[in-house]
């Protein structure tokens, strides 16, 4: 058989190294695939043999039919043998490979088994060895499959995060434009109001000057008439002059008030320009909301934040949000956007109508996944079931009494002094104080499980003092 007498090299084209296809016989007795020979001649520009470089005369070359038939038979037999896995033969003994050597980890025939090379080795039938090793490979494959699933899940999460980034960017850009539009509108309104005030003062003082100038014109006209009449009498004949003297002298006794010096007639420029930027900024506090805003990437999926990030409410519906490391996943909490590691900070929270809340601060290093309240780093005051309580994790909370139900809570953090104070923001009465030596950055902490009413961070009046030097 061709498969036993020849190897694949015997049927390979010297140009493409594949089994011959339509081999042509050259005058030097070498054979080359028809297509390969044509390409070779085109690249060389001459009719050389690719093997010996001997030039062939012009004319049509014959097909090597014997070689072509052998190649076709060899190809068919190769395909048949490769499709029959159990019929693979030993390269040394041309026997079927029926055993698997466990020591050498290779297929062997019965002759190999009895040879010195495999003496005292352990063997298994091919089917048993294949089944055993497939099971072993299946066990080895399982962790890889699990890892692949993890990677795919993470990739899916990252894709969702990437999409969320785009949505957040568009939403935040819109909110920025809206907020700046409010600021621009405020400044336009303030500019218009101040120009209107200037125009009003201009109108009032221009009208005053007009009235005074009209009065002055009348007085000038009257005085001119009097002077002209007296001068005419003085030019008359003596007898006539003396006859009218008494009347004429009476005219000279006309007493007009001396024109008053105008005070405050000019525009009060200083009133319109003095500390203009400062006074506008001070008035701008009316549209500036809070010193603390909420950080949406920390919010539990059942907490819904307002667009301006100043209020939070609980919802039974779980939102589809990225499970990023900063986000709470099992406690209904959200943190403020800015953390503090020095100074004194204060924020007011409206709790009217909310029956389940906690307020305070949380250390930056506190784990945000899970429901383990034994972790330390949260200092809080809370309200539930009509009772007020306060504490710091992991210690249990302690109840304390309040004379009147609180509507607005003021949270005051003195980081350097180690105090967290809660007070009634309506009447400024003290409720409770927690003490702790803070050593790391802390963030405002909000927790609510009430669907009916949100927690709202309230505007704080900014007070500015000017030091005279």
C-alpha positions as semicolon CSV with decimal commas, in nm:
position;residue;x (nm);y (nm);z (nm)
1;X;0,000;0,000;0,000
2;X;0,114;0,354;-0,065
3;X;0,074;0,443;0,300
4;X;0,328;0,178;0,399
5;X;0,580;0,226;0,115
6;X;0,589;0,606;0,095
7;X;0,579;0,903;0,327
8;X;0,401;1,233;0,267
9;X;0,732;1,391;0,159
10;X;0,738;1,160;-0,145
11;X;0,414;1,317;-0,266
12;X;0,500;1,680;-0,184
13;X;0,555;1,955;-0,440
14;X;0,906;2,111;-0,411
15;X;0,751;2,460;-0,432
16;X;0,441;2,457;-0,205
17;X;0,539;2,149;0,000
18;X;0,180;2,026;-0,022
19;X;0,062;1,701;-0,186
20;X;0,082;1,739;-0,565
21;X;-0,213;1,884;-0,752
22;X;-0,201;1,832;-1,131
23;X;0,175;1,760;-1,132
24;X;0,357;1,849;-1,458
25;X;0,662;1,650;-1,566
26;X;0,965;1,860;-1,666
27;X;1,230;1,747;-1,916
28;X;1,473;1,708;-1,624
29;X;1,231;1,445;-1,479
30;X;1,127;1,663;-1,181
31;X;0,757;1,718;-1,115
32;X;0,587;2,039;-0,993
33;X;0,224;2,140;-0,937
34;X;0,087;2,312;-1,246
35;X;-0,012;2,630;-1,061
36;X;0,313;2,641;-0,860
37;X;0,523;2,607;-1,178
38;X;0,336;2,886;-1,355
39;X;0,382;3,122;-1,058
40;X;0,749;3,027;-1,027
41;X;0,816;3,098;-1,396
42;X;0,628;3,429;-1,377
43;X;0,837;3,543;-1,080
44;X;1,167;3,430;-1,240
45;X;1,091;3,541;-1,593
46;X;1,238;3,217;-1,729
47;X;1,135;2,851;-1,764
48;X;1,373;2,709;-1,501
49;X;1,316;2,395;-1,299
50;X;1,254;2,495;-0,934
51;X;1,471;2,202;-0,822
52;X;1,774;2,181;-1,053
53;X;1,744;2,519;-1,235
54;X;1,763;2,345;-1,575
55;X;1,582;2,539;-1,844
56;X;1,291;2,367;-2,014
57;X;1,221;2,425;-2,378
58;X;0,905;2,599;-2,480
59;X;0,604;2,389;-2,530
60;X;0,326;2,233;-2,331
61;X;0,446;2,001;-2,053
62;X;0,278;1,663;-1,995
63;X;0,088;1,575;-1,678
64;X;0,257;1,313;-1,462
65;X;-0,048;1,081;-1,453
66;X;0,118;0,809;-1,247
67;X;0,218;1,056;-0,979
68;X;-0,123;1,223;-0,990
69;X;-0,300;0,889;-0,933
70;X;-0,065;0,796;-0,647
71;X;-0,123;1,135;-0,481
72;X;-0,500;1,096;-0,505
73;X;-0,483;0,743;-0,358
74;X;-0,251;0,858;-0,081
75;X;-0,482;1,151;0,006
76;X;-0,790;0,927;0,023
77;X;-0,615;0,667;0,241
78;X;-0,475;0,937;0,470
79;X;-0,825;1,077;0,522
80;X;-0,963;0,731;0,595
81;X;-0,689;0,648;0,843
82;X;-0,724;0,981;1,023
83;X;-1,101;0,930;1,053
84;X;-1,048;0,590;1,216
85;X;-0,890;0,683;1,549
86;X;-0,856;0,321;1,665
87;X;-0,669;0,234;1,345
88;X;-0,369;0,462;1,413
89;X;-0,059;0,249;1,376
90;X;0,261;0,241;1,576
91;X;0,535;0,429;1,392
92;X;0,789;0,157;1,485
93;X;0,593;-0,165;1,448
94;X;0,296;-0,077;1,223
95;X;0,065;-0,230;1,485
96;X;-0,253;-0,083;1,627
97;X;-0,205;0,142;1,931
98;X;-0,426;-0,037;2,182
99;X;-0,254;0,047;2,514
100;X;-0,149;0,358;2,705
101;X;0,173;0,356;2,907
102;X;0,106;0,529;3,240
103;X;0,475;0,586;3,314
104;X;0,569;0,736;2,976
105;X;0,225;0,889;2,914
106;X;0,210;0,767;2,553
107;X;0,020;0,531;2,327
108;X;0,189;0,193;2,258
109;X;0,117;-0,123;2,064
110;X;0,137;-0,481;2,196
111;X;0,492;-0,517;2,065
112;X;0,597;-0,197;2,248
113;X;0,449;-0,337;2,568
114;X;0,679;-0,640;2,552
115;X;0,986;-0,438;2,456
116;X;1,269;-0,353;2,696
117;X;1,180;0,016;2,675
118;X;0,850;-0,038;2,858
119;X;0,960;-0,323;3,088
120;X;0,781;-0,320;3,428
121;X;0,560;-0,030;3,316
122;X;0,187;-0,011;3,392
123;X;-0,059;-0,003;3,101
124;X;-0,426;0,066;3,049
125;X;-0,653;-0,002;2,755
126;X;-0,694;0,309;2,539
127;X;-1,065;0,350;2,613
128;X;-1,016;0,322;2,991
129;X;-0,718;0,557;2,992
130;X;-0,904;0,810;2,775
131;X;-1,209;0,798;3,007
132;X;-0,997;0,834;3,320
133;X;-0,790;1,120;3,181
134;X;-1,099;1,295;3,046
135;X;-1,251;1,286;3,395
136;X;-0,926;1,421;3,538
137;X;-0,916;1,692;3,273
138;X;-1,279;1,771;3,344
139;X;-1,190;1,837;3,710
140;X;-0,896;2,050;3,602
141;X;-1,119;2,234;3,356
142;X;-1,385;2,319;3,614
143;X;-1,183;2,595;3,795
144;X;-1,093;2,742;3,456
145;X;-1,459;2,746;3,355
146;X;-1,551;2,908;3,686
147;X;-1,276;3,166;3,637
148;X;-1,401;3,230;3,284
149;X;-1,753;3,287;3,418
150;X;-1,616;3,530;3,676
151;X;-1,426;3,716;3,405
152;X;-1,735;3,730;3,182
153;X;-1,949;3,853;3,471
154;X;-1,691;4,118;3,558
155;X;-1,668;4,221;3,192
156;X;-2,046;4,250;3,180
157;X;-2,035;4,461;3,496
158;X;-1,763;4,677;3,345
159;X;-1,967;4,720;3,028
160;X;-2,263;4,829;3,239
161;X;-2,032;5,063;3,432
162;X;-1,903;5,212;3,105
163;X;-2,261;5,272;2,993
164;X;-2,344;5,419;3,333
165;X;-2,046;5,655;3,301
166;X;-2,187;5,786;2,974
167;X;-2,534;5,830;3,127
168;X;-2,386;5,998;3,436
169;X;-2,179;6,231;3,219
170;X;-2,481;6,336;3,012
171;X;-2,700;6,378;3,319
172;X;-2,433;6,569;3,514
173;X;-2,356;6,793;3,217
174;X;-2,724;6,877;3,190
175;X;-2,744;6,953;3,563
176;X;-2,430;7,171;3,544
177;X;-2,581;7,369;3,260
178;X;-2,908;7,407;3,450
179;X;-2,729;7,526;3,765
180;X;-2,516;7,773;3,572
181;X;-2,826;7,889;3,388
182;X;-2,979;7,969;3,728
183;X;-2,663;8,157;3,825
184;X;-2,657;8,342;3,493
185;X;-3,026;8,429;3,528
186;X;-2,970;8,547;3,885
187;X;-2,684;8,772;3,771
188;X;-2,888;8,902;3,477
189;X;-3,181;8,979;3,708
190;X;-2,950;9,141;3,962
191;X;-2,784;9,349;3,688
192;X;-3,123;9,458;3,555
193;X;-3,244;9,547;3,905
194;X;-2,937;9,756;3,980
195;X;-2,950;9,936;3,645
196;X;-3,322;9,999;3,705
197;X;-3,237;10,148;4,047
198;X;-2,975;10,369;3,884
199;X;-3,221;10,481;3,616
200;X;-3,485;10,552;3,881
201;X;-3,244;10,773;4,077
202;X;-3,143;10,942;3,753
203;X;-3,509;11,009;3,671
204;X;-3,586;11,149;4,016
205;X;-3,286;11,381;4,023
206;X;-3,329;11,486;3,661
207;X;-3,694;11,579;3,738
208;X;-3,585;11,769;4,047
209;X;-3,326;11,963;3,843
210;X;-3,585;12,035;3,575
211;X;-3,829;12,178;3,830
212;X;-3,561;12,387;3,997
213;X;-3,435;12,517;3,661
214;X;-3,792;12,607;3,551
215;X;-3,844;12,797;3,877
216;X;-3,506;12,968;3,831
217;X;-3,601;13,068;3,477
218;X;-3,924;13,227;3,601
219;X;-3,741;13,420;3,870
220;X;-3,477;13,536;3,621
221;X;-3,749;13,653;3,382
222;X;-3,932;13,841;3,661
223;X;-3,615;14,005;3,788
224;X;-3,515;14,104;3,432
225;X;-3,854;14,267;3,379
226;X;-3,818;14,465;3,705
227;X;-3,469;14,587;3,617
228;X;-3,577;14,687;3,266
229;X;-3,878;14,887;3,405
230;X;-3,659;15,069;3,661
231;X;-3,404;15,152;3,392
232;X;-3,681;15,295;3,173
233;X;-3,806;15,516;3,461
234;X;-3,453;15,638;3,521
235;X;-3,437;15,754;3,158
236;X;-3,762;15,949;3,173
237;X;-3,799;16,329;3,215
238;X;-3,731;16,468;3,563
239;X;-4,091;16,558;3,627
240;X;-4,215;16,217;3,513
241;X;-3,938;16,039;3,698
242;X;-4,020;16,217;4,024
243;X;-4,389;16,157;3,980
244;X;-4,327;15,781;3,955
245;X;-4,037;15,764;4,196
246;X;-4,236;15,624;4,488
247;X;-4,364;15,339;4,272
248;X;-4,024;15,283;4,116
249;X;-3,841;15,266;4,448
250;X;-4,096;15,013;4,566
251;X;-3,992;14,785;4,278
252;X;-3,632;14,792;4,396
253;X;-3,744;14,646;4,725
254;X;-3,825;14,315;4,553
255;X;-3,649;14,048;4,750
256;X;-3,589;13,710;4,589
257;X;-3,444;13,421;4,780
258;X;-3,084;13,355;4,692
259;X;-3,050;13,032;4,485
260;X;-2,987;12,745;4,720
261;X;-2,677;12,530;4,684
262;X;-2,778;12,192;4,556
263;X;-2,701;11,911;4,803
264;X;-2,727;11,546;4,697
265;X;-2,818;11,639;4,345
266;X;-2,561;11,411;4,188
267;X;-2,602;11,035;4,144
268;X;-2,491;10,836;4,451
269;X;-2,237;10,635;4,252
270;X;-2,095;10,478;4,564
271;X;-2,438;10,338;4,654
272;X;-2,452;10,152;4,323
273;X;-2,089;10,041;4,301
274;X;-1,968;10,011;4,660
275;X;-1,879;9,644;4,734
276;X;-2,083;9,545;4,430
277;X;-1,935;9,195;4,397
278;X;-1,959;9,129;4,768
279;X;-2,319;9,241;4,802
280;X;-2,423;9,040;4,495
281;X;-2,242;8,734;4,633
282;X;-2,411;8,787;4,969
283;X;-2,750;8,801;4,803
284;X;-2,659;8,493;4,598
285;X;-2,674;8,289;4,918
286;X;-3,051;8,284;4,867
287;X;-3,013;8,047;4,571
288;X;-2,722;7,845;4,714
289;X;-2,853;7,539;4,893
290;X;-2,641;7,330;5,123
291;X;-2,285;7,285;5,246
292;X;-2,331;6,905;5,208
293;X;-2,453;6,709;4,906
294;X;-2,504;6,334;4,866
295;X;-2,268;6,107;4,675
296;X;-2,479;5,892;4,435
297;X;-2,210;5,626;4,382
298;X;-2,238;5,530;4,751
299;X;-2,620;5,504;4,764
300;X;-2,789;5,169;4,829
301;X;-2,995;5,060;4,523
302;X;-3,319;5,113;4,720
303;X;-3,239;5,477;4,797
304;X;-3,358;5,742;4,551
305;X;-3,170;6,072;4,546
306;X;-3,306;6,404;4,422
307;X;-3,150;6,561;4,114
308;X;-2,977;6,831;4,319
309;X;-2,841;6,557;4,552
310;X;-2,986;6,719;4,865
311;X;-3,256;6,467;4,960
312;X;-3,291;6,088;4,985
313;X;-3,592;5,861;5,020
314;X;-3,640;5,486;5,051
315;X;-3,807;5,280;4,776
316;X;-3,919;4,917;4,767
317;X;-3,804;4,902;4,405
318;X;-3,439;4,797;4,361
319;X;-3,265;5,013;4,103
320;X;-3,019;4,859;3,856
321;X;-2,695;5,028;3,958
322;X;-2,329;4,927;3,918
323;X;-2,204;4,727;4,217
324;X;-1,897;4,947;4,262
325;X;-1,683;4,912;4,579
326;X;-1,805;5,246;4,718
327;X;-2,174;5,148;4,714
328;X;-2,365;5,010;5,015
329;X;-2,533;4,684;4,918
330;X;-2,717;4,569;5,231
331;X;-2,780;4,871;5,455
332;X;-2,997;5,160;5,335
333;X;-2,725;5,421;5,354
334;X;-2,560;5,695;5,150
335;X;-2,263;5,922;5,225
336;X;-2,196;6,289;5,167
337;X;-1,982;6,388;4,871
338;X;-1,708;6,556;5,075
339;X;-1,515;6,407;5,364
340;X;-1,355;6,597;5,654
341;X;-1,026;6,539;5,836
342;X;-1,001;6,871;6,021
343;X;-1,203;7,171;6,132
344;X;-1,566;7,219;6,236
345;X;-1,853;7,143;5,998
346;X;-2,229;7,171;6,032
347;X;-2,533;7,063;5,830
348;X;-2,909;7,063;5,898
349;X;-3,142;6,779;5,797
350;X;-3,521;6,795;5,770
351;X;-3,667;6,474;5,920
352;X;-4,034;6,578;5,927
353;X;-4,259;6,280;5,852
354;X;-3,970;6,032;5,840
355;X;-4,019;5,748;6,087
356;X;-3,693;5,557;6,034
357;X;-3,362;5,742;6,002
358;X;-3,002;5,763;6,113
359;X;-2,768;6,061;6,080
360;X;-2,402;6,104;6,164
361;X;-2,058;6,041;6,017
362;X;-1,871;5,734;5,895
363;X;-1,496;5,670;5,867
364;X;-1,361;5,642;5,513
365;X;-1,210;5,296;5,578
366;X;-1,536;5,128;5,687
367;X;-1,639;4,836;5,463
368;X;-1,961;4,918;5,276
369;X;-2,058;4,565;5,172
370;X;-2,268;4,334;5,391
371;X;-2,479;4,393;5,699
372;X;-2,218;4,347;5,971
373;X;-2,291;4,624;6,223
374;X;-2,007;4,502;6,444
375;X;-1,759;4,696;6,231
376;X;-1,639;5,015;6,398
377;X;-1,635;5,359;6,242
378;X;-1,998;5,485;6,237
379;X;-2,116;5,752;6,483
380;X;-2,486;5,829;6,466
381;X;-2,816;5,945;6,610
382;X;-3,134;5,771;6,500
383;X;-3,511;5,750;6,528
384;X;-3,731;5,440;6,504
385;X;-4,060;5,325;6,650
386;X;-4,109;5,663;6,818
387;X;-3,779;5,646;7,008
388;X;-3,451;5,836;6,977
389;X;-3,116;5,664;7,018
390;X;-2,747;5,733;6,958
391;X;-2,425;5,537;6,951
392;X;-2,112;5,436;6,767
393;X;-2,040;5,097;6,613
394;X;-1,972;4,832;6,725
395;X;-2,119;4,932;7,063
396;X;-2,497;4,898;7,104
397;X;-2,704;5,216;7,074
398;X;-2,845;5,388;7,383
399;X;-3,191;5,543;7,407
400;X;-3,236;5,902;7,525
401;X;-3,544;6,112;7,584
402;X;-3,653;6,417;7,387
403;X;-3,923;6,652;7,520
404;X;-4,066;6,736;7,180
405;X;-4,054;6,554;6,847
406;X;-3,766;6,695;6,645
407;X;-3,835;6,828;6,296
408;X;-3,488;6,944;6,196
409;X;-3,161;6,790;6,315
410;X;-2,838;6,992;6,319
411;X;-2,528;6,774;6,296
412;X;-2,209;6,949;6,410
413;X;-1,873;6,778;6,364
414;X;-1,575;6,911;6,558
415;X;-1,309;6,684;6,408
416;X;-1,016;6,838;6,595
417;X;-1,206;6,851;6,923
418;X;-1,333;6,495;6,884
419;X;-1,704;6,576;6,916
420;X;-2,013;6,494;6,713
421;X;-2,310;6,696;6,840
422;X;-2,677;6,663;6,751
423;X;-2,919;6,947;6,826
424;X;-3,269;7,068;6,743
425;X;-3,213;7,315;6,458
426;X;-3,552;7,484;6,516
427;X;-3,491;7,605;6,872
428;X;-3,116;7,538;6,886
429;X;-3,137;7,300;7,184
430;X;-2,881;7,029;7,251
431;X;-2,992;6,667;7,200
432;X;-2,684;6,443;7,229
433;X;-2,304;6,448;7,193
434;X;-2,069;6,164;7,099
435;X;-1,697;6,191;7,171
436;X;-1,418;6,020;6,983
437;X;-1,059;6,093;6,883
438;X;-1,087;6,100;6,506
439;X;-0,780;5,977;6,318
440;X;-0,902;5,956;5,958
441;X;-1,132;6,127;5,714
442;X;-1,504;6,093;5,790
443;X;-1,805;6,147;5,565
444;X;-2,160;6,267;5,648
445;X;-2,373;5,955;5,693
446;X;-2,745;5,918;5,608
447;X;-2,965;5,610;5,656
448;X;-3,338;5,578;5,602
449;X;-3,597;5,306;5,560
450;X;-3,901;5,531;5,532
451;X;-4,080;5,551;5,198
452;X;-4,330;5,821;5,296
453;X;-4,096;6,114;5,359
454;X;-3,737;6,185;5,250
455;X;-3,444;6,317;5,447
456;X;-3,364;6,666;5,316
457;X;-3,040;6,855;5,370
458;X;-3,139;7,217;5,437
459;X;-2,976;7,542;5,323
460;X;-2,745;7,702;5,578
461;X;-2,720;8,079;5,600
462;X;-2,366;8,191;5,529
463;X;-2,236;8,460;5,761
464;X;-1,938;8,671;5,659
465;X;-1,756;8,903;5,897
466;X;-1,521;9,175;5,779
467;X;-1,220;9,248;5,994
468;X;-1,116;9,615;5,992
469;X;-0,744;9,682;5,988
